[in-house]
Amino acid sequence: MKLLRHALVWVALTVPAAATFATTINFDDLKTDSNGSVIDNGYSGFSWDNYYVIKGEQTSFDPGYGGTVISSPNSAFNGHGGPATFSNAAKFSLASLYLTKVWQDGGTLFEGYRGNQLVFSKTVYSYSGLPVLVSFNGWTDLTSVVMSDDNFSGQSAIDNLSVQVVPEPATYAMLLGGLVLLAAVARRRT
């Protein structure tokens, strides 16, 4: 019974903290070079469409790639200046990211979706080679975020993408199953 009480106290203290898993995606563990590489689906638990990673500090193309590097050496960008999407089957919240325009100053449009429904939209003006911290207050329960360039102003580069992922119900079911098992063991011992 003492074991069961300890387990319940542990669950009471950890489950609220584990309700969301905050992470900062800095793209620095991806292998790339100064020409850039596609970000593969599954990286950091997300699906990526038209996102590339580049060794920003070493590129000779444009200072905008290196200008957005907050954590060295990589940053991510939307390929060919087209819309780029990151998504997750589990709902997530978007907290913040650093943004820089690559080729020329201009706007970058961010759209947050729940399924096929657009629920958030924000246009951020930024400069080539000068990172700006963009906060997304209240952008919760998302399934995807689309980043696109406003008025064909070229590519946008991002770094230190801060997200919180909400675990799927199966995670909670496994936790409940473990508690039931602990209760059965504790009851058997008494």
JSON list of C-alpha atoms in Angstrom, two decimals:
[
{"chain": "A", "resi": 1, "resn": "MET", "atom": "CA", "xyz": [0.00, 0.00, 0.00]},
{"chain": "A", "resi": 2, "resn": "LYS", "atom": "CA", "xyz": [2.91, 2.33, 0.76]},
{"chain": "A", "resi": 3, "resn": "LEU", "atom": "CA", "xyz": [4.25, 1.71, -2.76]},
{"chain": "A", "resi": 4, "resn": "LEU", "atom": "CA", "xyz": [0.86, 2.58, -4.23]},
{"chain": "A", "resi": 5, "resn": "ARG", "atom": "CA", "xyz": [0.69, 5.85, -2.27]},
{"chain": "A", "resi": 6, "resn": "HIS", "atom": "CA", "xyz": [4.19, 6.80, -3.46]},
{"chain": "A", "resi": 7, "resn": "ALA", "atom": "CA", "xyz": [3.23, 6.00, -7.05]},
{"chain": "A", "resi": 8, "resn": "LEU", "atom": "CA", "xyz": [0.07, 8.11, -6.81]},
{"chain": "A", "resi": 9, "resn": "VAL", "atom": "CA", "xyz": [2.01, 11.05, -5.37]},
{"chain": "A", "resi": 10, "resn": "TRP", "atom": "CA", "xyz": [4.56, 10.72, -8.20]},
{"chain": "A", "resi": 11, "resn": "VAL", "atom": "CA", "xyz": [1.77, 10.68, -10.81]},
{"chain": "A", "resi": 12, "resn": "ALA", "atom": "CA", "xyz": [0.05, 13.69, -9.23]},
{"chain": "A", "resi": 13, "resn": "LEU", "atom": "CA", "xyz": [3.29, 15.65, -9.44]},
{"chain": "A", "resi": 14, "resn": "THR", "atom": "CA", "xyz": [4.45, 14.59, -12.90]},
{"chain": "A", "resi": 15, "resn": "VAL", "atom": "CA", "xyz": [1.32, 14.22, -15.03]},
{"chain": "A", "resi": 16, "resn": "PRO", "atom": "CA", "xyz": [0.52, 17.97, -15.14]},
{"chain": "A", "resi": 17, "resn": "ALA", "atom": "CA", "xyz": [4.13, 18.68, -16.14]},
{"chain": "A", "resi": 18, "resn": "ALA", "atom": "CA", "xyz": [4.04, 15.91, -18.74]},
{"chain": "A", "resi": 19, "resn": "ALA", "atom": "CA", "xyz": [0.75, 17.10, -20.23]},
{"chain": "A", "resi": 20, "resn": "THR", "atom": "CA", "xyz": [2.78, 18.94, -22.85]},
{"chain": "A", "resi": 21, "resn": "PHE", "atom": "CA", "xyz": [6.33, 18.36, -23.94]},
{"chain": "A", "resi": 22, "resn": "ALA", "atom": "CA", "xyz": [8.06, 21.66, -24.67]},
{"chain": "A", "resi": 23, "resn": "THR", "atom": "CA", "xyz": [10.97, 21.57, -27.05]},
{"chain": "A", "resi": 24, "resn": "THR", "atom": "CA", "xyz": [13.13, 23.94, -29.03]},
{"chain": "A", "resi": 25, "resn": "ILE", "atom": "CA", "xyz": [13.96, 22.72, -32.51]},
{"chain": "A", "resi": 26, "resn": "ASN", "atom": "CA", "xyz": [17.27, 24.28, -33.51]},
{"chain": "A", "resi": 27, "resn": "PHE", "atom": "CA", "xyz": [18.06, 22.15, -36.61]},
{"chain": "A", "resi": 28, "resn": "ASP", "atom": "CA", "xyz": [21.71, 21.88, -35.49]},
{"chain": "A", "resi": 29, "resn": "ASP", "atom": "CA", "xyz": [21.77, 18.07, -35.30]},
{"chain": "A", "resi": 30, "resn": "LEU", "atom": "CA", "xyz": [20.89, 17.73, -38.99]},
{"chain": "A", "resi": 31, "resn": "LYS", "atom": "CA", "xyz": [23.68, 16.98, -41.44]},
{"chain": "A", "resi": 32, "resn": "THR", "atom": "CA", "xyz": [23.91, 19.52, -44.23]},
{"chain": "A", "resi": 33, "resn": "ASP", "atom": "CA", "xyz": [26.33, 21.80, -46.02]},
{"chain": "A", "resi": 34, "resn": "SER", "atom": "CA", "xyz": [26.32, 25.32, -47.43]},
{"chain": "A", "resi": 35, "resn": "ASN", "atom": "CA", "xyz": [24.03, 24.21, -50.28]},
{"chain": "A", "resi": 36, "resn": "GLY", "atom": "CA", "xyz": [21.20, 23.01, -48.02]},
{"chain": "A", "resi": 37, "resn": "SER", "atom": "CA", "xyz": [19.36, 19.70, -47.52]},
{"chain": "A", "resi": 38, "resn": "VAL", "atom": "CA", "xyz": [15.71, 18.66, -47.28]},
{"chain": "A", "resi": 39, "resn": "ILE", "atom": "CA", "xyz": [14.40, 18.19, -43.72]},
{"chain": "A", "resi": 40, "resn": "ASP", "atom": "CA", "xyz": [13.08, 14.63, -43.56]},
{"chain": "A", "resi": 41, "resn": "ASN", "atom": "CA", "xyz": [9.66, 13.78, -42.20]},
{"chain": "A", "resi": 42, "resn": "GLY", "atom": "CA", "xyz": [9.87, 12.59, -38.62]},
{"chain": "A", "resi": 43, "resn": "TYR", "atom": "CA", "xyz": [12.56, 15.05, -37.59]},
{"chain": "A", "resi": 44, "resn": "SER", "atom": "CA", "xyz": [11.73, 16.14, -34.02]},
{"chain": "A", "resi": 45, "resn": "GLY", "atom": "CA", "xyz": [8.44, 14.25, -34.33]},
{"chain": "A", "resi": 46, "resn": "PHE", "atom": "CA", "xyz": [7.03, 16.48, -37.08]},
{"chain": "A", "resi": 47, "resn": "SER", "atom": "CA", "xyz": [6.25, 16.13, -40.78]},
{"chain": "A", "resi": 48, "resn": "TRP", "atom": "CA", "xyz": [8.07, 18.70, -42.92]},
{"chain": "A", "resi": 49, "resn": "ASP", "atom": "CA", "xyz": [7.03, 19.87, -46.38]},
{"chain": "A", "resi": 50, "resn": "ASN", "atom": "CA", "xyz": [9.32, 22.17, -48.41]},
{"chain": "A", "resi": 51, "resn": "TYR", "atom": "CA", "xyz": [11.58, 22.91, -45.43]},
{"chain": "A", "resi": 52, "resn": "TYR", "atom": "CA", "xyz": [15.31, 22.80, -45.98]},
{"chain": "A", "resi": 53, "resn": "VAL", "atom": "CA", "xyz": [18.21, 23.12, -43.55]},
{"chain": "A", "resi": 54, "resn": "ILE", "atom": "CA", "xyz": [21.43, 24.96, -44.34]},
{"chain": "A", "resi": 55, "resn": "LYS", "atom": "CA", "xyz": [24.71, 25.63, -42.61]},
{"chain": "A", "resi": 56, "resn": "GLY", "atom": "CA", "xyz": [23.90, 29.30, -42.47]},
{"chain": "A", "resi": 57, "resn": "GLU", "atom": "CA", "xyz": [27.21, 30.53, -41.17]},
{"chain": "A", "resi": 58, "resn": "GLN", "atom": "CA", "xyz": [29.13, 28.96, -44.04]},
{"chain": "A", "resi": 59, "resn": "THR", "atom": "CA", "xyz": [26.94, 29.73, -47.01]},
{"chain": "A", "resi": 60, "resn": "SER", "atom": "CA", "xyz": [28.22, 32.03, -49.72]},
{"chain": "A", "resi": 61, "resn": "PHE", "atom": "CA", "xyz": [24.74, 32.55, -51.23]},
{"chain": "A", "resi": 62, "resn": "ASP", "atom": "CA", "xyz": [23.37, 35.30, -49.05]},
{"chain": "A", "resi": 63, "resn": "PRO", "atom": "CA", "xyz": [23.92, 36.71, -45.57]},
{"chain": "A", "resi": 64, "resn": "GLY", "atom": "CA", "xyz": [20.25, 36.10, -44.72]},
{"chain": "A", "resi": 65, "resn": "TYR", "atom": "CA", "xyz": [20.87, 32.40, -44.15]},
{"chain": "A", "resi": 66, "resn": "GLY", "atom": "CA", "xyz": [23.64, 33.03, -41.66]},
{"chain": "A", "resi": 67, "resn": "GLY", "atom": "CA", "xyz": [21.90, 36.02, -40.15]},
{"chain": "A", "resi": 68, "resn": "THR", "atom": "CA", "xyz": [19.13, 33.91, -38.69]},
{"chain": "A", "resi": 69, "resn": "VAL", "atom": "CA", "xyz": [21.43, 31.42, -36.96]},
{"chain": "A", "resi": 70, "resn": "ILE", "atom": "CA", "xyz": [20.76, 31.75, -33.25]},
{"chain": "A", "resi": 71, "resn": "SER", "atom": "CA", "xyz": [22.19, 28.40, -32.25]},
{"chain": "A", "resi": 72, "resn": "SER", "atom": "CA", "xyz": [25.09, 27.43, -34.45]},
{"chain": "A", "resi": 73, "resn": "PRO", "atom": "CA", "xyz": [25.48, 26.22, -37.18]},
{"chain": "A", "resi": 74, "resn": "ASN", "atom": "CA", "xyz": [22.14, 25.56, -38.94]},
{"chain": "A", "resi": 75, "resn": "SER", "atom": "CA", "xyz": [18.93, 27.35, -39.80]},
{"chain": "A", "resi": 76, "resn": "ALA", "atom": "CA", "xyz": [15.87, 26.20, -41.79]},
{"chain": "A", "resi": 77, "resn": "PHE", "atom": "CA", "xyz": [14.19, 27.89, -44.76]},
{"chain": "A", "resi": 78, "resn": "ASN", "atom": "CA", "xyz": [11.32, 27.49, -47.20]},
{"chain": "A", "resi": 79, "resn": "GLY", "atom": "CA", "xyz": [12.60, 25.97, -50.41]},
{"chain": "A", "resi": 80, "resn": "HIS", "atom": "CA", "xyz": [12.40, 28.06, -53.60]},
{"chain": "A", "resi": 81, "resn": "GLY", "atom": "CA", "xyz": [10.50, 30.74, -51.68]},
{"chain": "A", "resi": 82, "resn": "GLY", "atom": "CA", "xyz": [7.35, 28.59, -51.72]},
{"chain": "A", "resi": 83, "resn": "PRO", "atom": "CA", "xyz": [5.02, 27.78, -48.83]},
{"chain": "A", "resi": 84, "resn": "ALA", "atom": "CA", "xyz": [6.52, 25.42, -46.25]},
{"chain": "A", "resi": 85, "resn": "THR", "atom": "CA", "xyz": [4.59, 23.39, -43.67]},
{"chain": "A", "resi": 86, "resn": "PHE", "atom": "CA", "xyz": [5.39, 21.56, -40.47]},
{"chain": "A", "resi": 87, "resn": "SER", "atom": "CA", "xyz": [2.69, 19.38, -38.95]},
{"chain": "A", "resi": 88, "resn": "ASN", "atom": "CA", "xyz": [2.04, 16.74, -36.31]},
{"chain": "A", "resi": 89, "resn": "ALA", "atom": "CA", "xyz": [-0.72, 14.17, -35.82]},
{"chain": "A", "resi": 90, "resn": "ALA", "atom": "CA", "xyz": [-0.77, 15.13, -32.14]},
{"chain": "A", "resi": 91, "resn": "LYS", "atom": "CA", "xyz": [-1.90, 18.67, -31.43]},
{"chain": "A", "resi": 92, "resn": "PHE", "atom": "CA", "xyz": [0.82, 21.18, -30.61]},
{"chain": "A", "resi": 93, "resn": "SER", "atom": "CA", "xyz": [1.30, 24.80, -29.61]},
{"chain": "A", "resi": 94, "resn": "LEU", "atom": "CA", "xyz": [3.63, 27.20, -31.36]},
{"chain": "A", "resi": 95, "resn": "ALA", "atom": "CA", "xyz": [5.39, 29.48, -28.87]},
{"chain": "A", "resi": 96, "resn": "SER", "atom": "CA", "xyz": [8.11, 31.33, -30.80]},
{"chain": "A", "resi": 97, "resn": "LEU", "atom": "CA", "xyz": [10.85, 31.28, -33.42]},
{"chain": "A", "resi": 98, "resn": "TYR", "atom": "CA", "xyz": [13.57, 33.51, -34.81]},
{"chain": "A", "resi": 99, "resn": "LEU", "atom": "CA", "xyz": [12.95, 34.80, -38.32]},
{"chain": "A", "resi": 100, "resn": "THR", "atom": "CA", "xyz": [15.09, 36.45, -40.99]},
{"chain": "A", "resi": 101, "resn": "LYS", "atom": "CA", "xyz": [14.44, 37.23, -44.63]},
{"chain": "A", "resi": 102, "resn": "VAL", "atom": "CA", "xyz": [17.12, 35.71, -46.84]},
{"chain": "A", "resi": 103, "resn": "TRP", "atom": "CA", "xyz": [17.24, 37.71, -50.08]},
{"chain": "A", "resi": 104, "resn": "GLN", "atom": "CA", "xyz": [15.41, 40.94, -49.37]},
{"chain": "A", "resi": 105, "resn": "ASP", "atom": "CA", "xyz": [13.46, 42.57, -46.56]},
{"chain": "A", "resi": 106, "resn": "GLY", "atom": "CA", "xyz": [9.77, 41.77, -46.49]},
{"chain": "A", "resi": 107, "resn": "GLY", "atom": "CA", "xyz": [6.86, 40.01, -44.91]},
{"chain": "A", "resi": 108, "resn": "THR", "atom": "CA", "xyz": [6.49, 36.38, -43.90]},
{"chain": "A", "resi": 109, "resn": "LEU", "atom": "CA", "xyz": [2.99, 34.97, -43.42]},
{"chain": "A", "resi": 110, "resn": "PHE", "atom": "CA", "xyz": [2.38, 32.30, -40.75]},
{"chain": "A", "resi": 111, "resn": "GLU", "atom": "CA", "xyz": [-0.92, 30.38, -40.74]},
{"chain": "A", "resi": 112, "resn": "GLY", "atom": "CA", "xyz": [-1.96, 27.96, -38.00]},
{"chain": "A", "resi": 113, "resn": "TYR", "atom": "CA", "xyz": [-4.42, 25.17, -38.80]},
{"chain": "A", "resi": 114, "resn": "ARG", "atom": "CA", "xyz": [-6.55, 22.68, -36.87]},
{"chain": "A", "resi": 115, "resn": "GLY", "atom": "CA", "xyz": [-7.14, 20.03, -39.46]},
{"chain": "A", "resi": 116, "resn": "ASN", "atom": "CA", "xyz": [-8.22, 21.95, -42.58]},
{"chain": "A", "resi": 117, "resn": "GLN", "atom": "CA", "xyz": [-9.50, 24.95, -40.63]},
{"chain": "A", "resi": 118, "resn": "LEU", "atom": "CA", "xyz": [-7.41, 28.13, -40.54]},
{"chain": "A", "resi": 119, "resn": "VAL", "atom": "CA", "xyz": [-7.50, 29.40, -36.93]},
{"chain": "A", "resi": 120, "resn": "PHE", "atom": "CA", "xyz": [-4.52, 31.80, -36.71]},
{"chain": "A", "resi": 121, "resn": "SER", "atom": "CA", "xyz": [-2.77, 34.11, -39.14]},
{"chain": "A", "resi": 122, "resn": "LYS", "atom": "CA", "xyz": [0.14, 36.50, -38.62]},
{"chain": "A", "resi": 123, "resn": "THR", "atom": "CA", "xyz": [2.35, 38.47, -41.01]},
{"chain": "A", "resi": 124, "resn": "VAL", "atom": "CA", "xyz": [5.79, 39.46, -39.71]},
{"chain": "A", "resi": 125, "resn": "TYR", "atom": "CA", "xyz": [8.04, 41.98, -41.44]},
{"chain": "A", "resi": 126, "resn": "SER", "atom": "CA", "xyz": [11.75, 41.22, -41.10]},
{"chain": "A", "resi": 127, "resn": "TYR", "atom": "CA", "xyz": [15.09, 42.15, -42.59]},
{"chain": "A", "resi": 128, "resn": "SER", "atom": "CA", "xyz": [17.77, 40.24, -44.45]},
{"chain": "A", "resi": 129, "resn": "GLY", "atom": "CA", "xyz": [20.45, 39.04, -42.07]},
{"chain": "A", "resi": 130, "resn": "LEU", "atom": "CA", "xyz": [18.85, 40.50, -38.93]},
{"chain": "A", "resi": 131, "resn": "PRO", "atom": "CA", "xyz": [16.95, 37.93, -36.79]},
{"chain": "A", "resi": 132, "resn": "VAL", "atom": "CA", "xyz": [13.76, 38.93, -35.02]},
{"chain": "A", "resi": 133, "resn": "LEU", "atom": "CA", "xyz": [12.09, 36.92, -32.24]},
{"chain": "A", "resi": 134, "resn": "VAL", "atom": "CA", "xyz": [8.48, 36.17, -33.21]},
{"chain": "A", "resi": 135, "resn": "SER", "atom": "CA", "xyz": [6.06, 35.17, -30.42]},
{"chain": "A", "resi": 136, "resn": "PHE", "atom": "CA", "xyz": [2.84, 33.30, -31.16]},
{"chain": "A", "resi": 137, "resn": "ASN", "atom": "CA", "xyz": [0.77, 33.92, -28.03]},
{"chain": "A", "resi": 138, "resn": "GLY", "atom": "CA", "xyz": [-2.27, 31.65, -27.89]},
{"chain": "A", "resi": 139, "resn": "TRP", "atom": "CA", "xyz": [-1.41, 29.50, -30.93]},
{"chain": "A", "resi": 140, "resn": "THR", "atom": "CA", "xyz": [-2.59, 26.21, -29.37]},
{"chain": "A", "resi": 141, "resn": "ASP", "atom": "CA", "xyz": [-4.17, 22.93, -30.48]},
{"chain": "A", "resi": 142, "resn": "LEU", "atom": "CA", "xyz": [-2.60, 23.16, -33.94]},
{"chain": "A", "resi": 143, "resn": "THR", "atom": "CA", "xyz": [-2.09, 20.33, -36.39]},
{"chain": "A", "resi": 144, "resn": "SER", "atom": "CA", "xyz": [-0.01, 22.34, -38.90]},
{"chain": "A", "resi": 145, "resn": "VAL", "atom": "CA", "xyz": [1.68, 25.68, -39.49]},
{"chain": "A", "resi": 146, "resn": "VAL", "atom": "CA", "xyz": [2.31, 27.07, -42.98]},
{"chain": "A", "resi": 147, "resn": "MET", "atom": "CA", "xyz": [5.03, 29.68, -43.59]},
{"chain": "A", "resi": 148, "resn": "SER", "atom": "CA", "xyz": [4.97, 31.61, -46.86]},
{"chain": "A", "resi": 149, "resn": "ASP", "atom": "CA", "xyz": [6.51, 34.78, -48.21]},
{"chain": "A", "resi": 150, "resn": "ASP", "atom": "CA", "xyz": [4.41, 37.87, -48.66]},
{"chain": "A", "resi": 151, "resn": "ASN", "atom": "CA", "xyz": [4.59, 39.63, -52.04]},
{"chain": "A", "resi": 152, "resn": "PHE", "atom": "CA", "xyz": [7.26, 37.28, -53.39]},
{"chain": "A", "resi": 153, "resn": "SER", "atom": "CA", "xyz": [9.92, 38.75, -51.09]},
{"chain": "A", "resi": 154, "resn": "GLY", "atom": "CA", "xyz": [12.11, 35.66, -51.28]},
{"chain": "A", "resi": 155, "resn": "GLN", "atom": "CA", "xyz": [12.90, 32.98, -48.78]},
{"chain": "A", "resi": 156, "resn": "SER", "atom": "CA", "xyz": [12.50, 33.19, -45.02]},
{"chain": "A", "resi": 157, "resn": "ALA", "atom": "CA", "xyz": [14.91, 31.48, -42.63]},
{"chain": "A", "resi": 158, "resn": "ILE", "atom": "CA", "xyz": [14.01, 30.33, -39.10]},
{"chain": "A", "resi": 159, "resn": "ASP", "atom": "CA", "xyz": [15.88, 29.02, -36.07]},
{"chain": "A", "resi": 160, "resn": "ASN", "atom": "CA", "xyz": [15.08, 27.93, -32.51]},
{"chain": "A", "resi": 161, "resn": "LEU", "atom": "CA", "xyz": [11.49, 26.94, -33.21]},
{"chain": "A", "resi": 162, "resn": "SER", "atom": "CA", "xyz": [9.79, 26.56, -29.81]},
{"chain": "A", "resi": 163, "resn": "VAL", "atom": "CA", "xyz": [6.81, 24.17, -29.70]},
{"chain": "A", "resi": 164, "resn": "GLN", "atom": "CA", "xyz": [4.83, 22.17, -27.14]},
{"chain": "A", "resi": 165, "resn": "VAL", "atom": "CA", "xyz": [3.39, 18.82, -28.18]},
{"chain": "A", "resi": 166, "resn": "VAL", "atom": "CA", "xyz": [0.33, 17.40, -26.42]},
{"chain": "A", "resi": 167, "resn": "PRO", "atom": "CA", "xyz": [0.65, 13.61, -26.03]},
{"chain": "A", "resi": 168, "resn": "GLU", "atom": "CA", "xyz": [-1.92, 11.44, -27.74]},
{"chain": "A", "resi": 169, "resn": "PRO", "atom": "CA", "xyz": [-4.50, 9.59, -25.60]},
{"chain": "A", "resi": 170, "resn": "ALA", "atom": "CA", "xyz": [-2.54, 6.33, -26.01]},
{"chain": "A", "resi": 171, "resn": "THR", "atom": "CA", "xyz": [0.22, 7.82, -23.86]},
{"chain": "A", "resi": 172, "resn": "TYR", "atom": "CA", "xyz": [-2.23, 8.41, -21.04]},
{"chain": "A", "resi": 173, "resn": "ALA", "atom": "CA", "xyz": [-3.69, 4.92, -21.50]},
{"chain": "A", "resi": 174, "resn": "MET", "atom": "CA", "xyz": [-0.23, 3.41, -21.00]},
{"chain": "A", "resi": 175, "resn": "LEU", "atom": "CA", "xyz": [0.25, 5.50, -17.85]},
{"chain": "A", "resi": 176, "resn": "LEU", "atom": "CA", "xyz": [-3.12, 4.35, -16.49]},
{"chain": "A", "resi": 177, "resn": "GLY", "atom": "CA", "xyz": [-2.24, 0.73, -17.30]},
{"chain": "A", "resi": 178, "resn": "GLY", "atom": "CA", "xyz": [1.00, 1.05, -15.35]},
{"chain": "A", "resi": 179, "resn": "LEU", "atom": "CA", "xyz": [-0.87, 2.44, -12.37]},
{"chain": "A", "resi": 180, "resn": "VAL", "atom": "CA", "xyz": [-3.33, -0.41, -12.43]},
{"chain": "A", "resi": 181, "resn": "LEU", "atom": "CA", "xyz": [-0.42, -2.86, -12.52]},
{"chain": "A", "resi": 182, "resn": "LEU", "atom": "CA", "xyz": [1.22, -1.11, -9.55]},
{"chain": "A", "resi": 183, "resn": "ALA", "atom": "CA", "xyz": [-2.05, -1.23, -7.62]},
{"chain": "A", "resi": 184, "resn": "ALA", "atom": "CA", "xyz": [-2.40, -4.95, -8.32]},
{"chain": "A", "resi": 185, "resn": "VAL", "atom": "CA", "xyz": [1.16, -5.64, -7.13]},
{"chain": "A", "resi": 186, "resn": "ALA", "atom": "CA", "xyz": [0.64, -3.55, -4.00]},
{"chain": "A", "resi": 187, "resn": "ARG", "atom": "CA", "xyz": [-2.63, -5.30, -3.21]},
{"chain": "A", "resi": 188, "resn": "ARG", "atom": "CA", "xyz": [-1.09, -8.72, -3.70]},
{"chain": "A", "resi": 189, "resn": "ARG", "atom": "CA", "xyz": [1.70, -7.89, -1.22]},
{"chain": "A", "resi": 190, "resn": "THR", "atom": "CA", "xyz": [-0.76, -6.95, 1.55]}
]
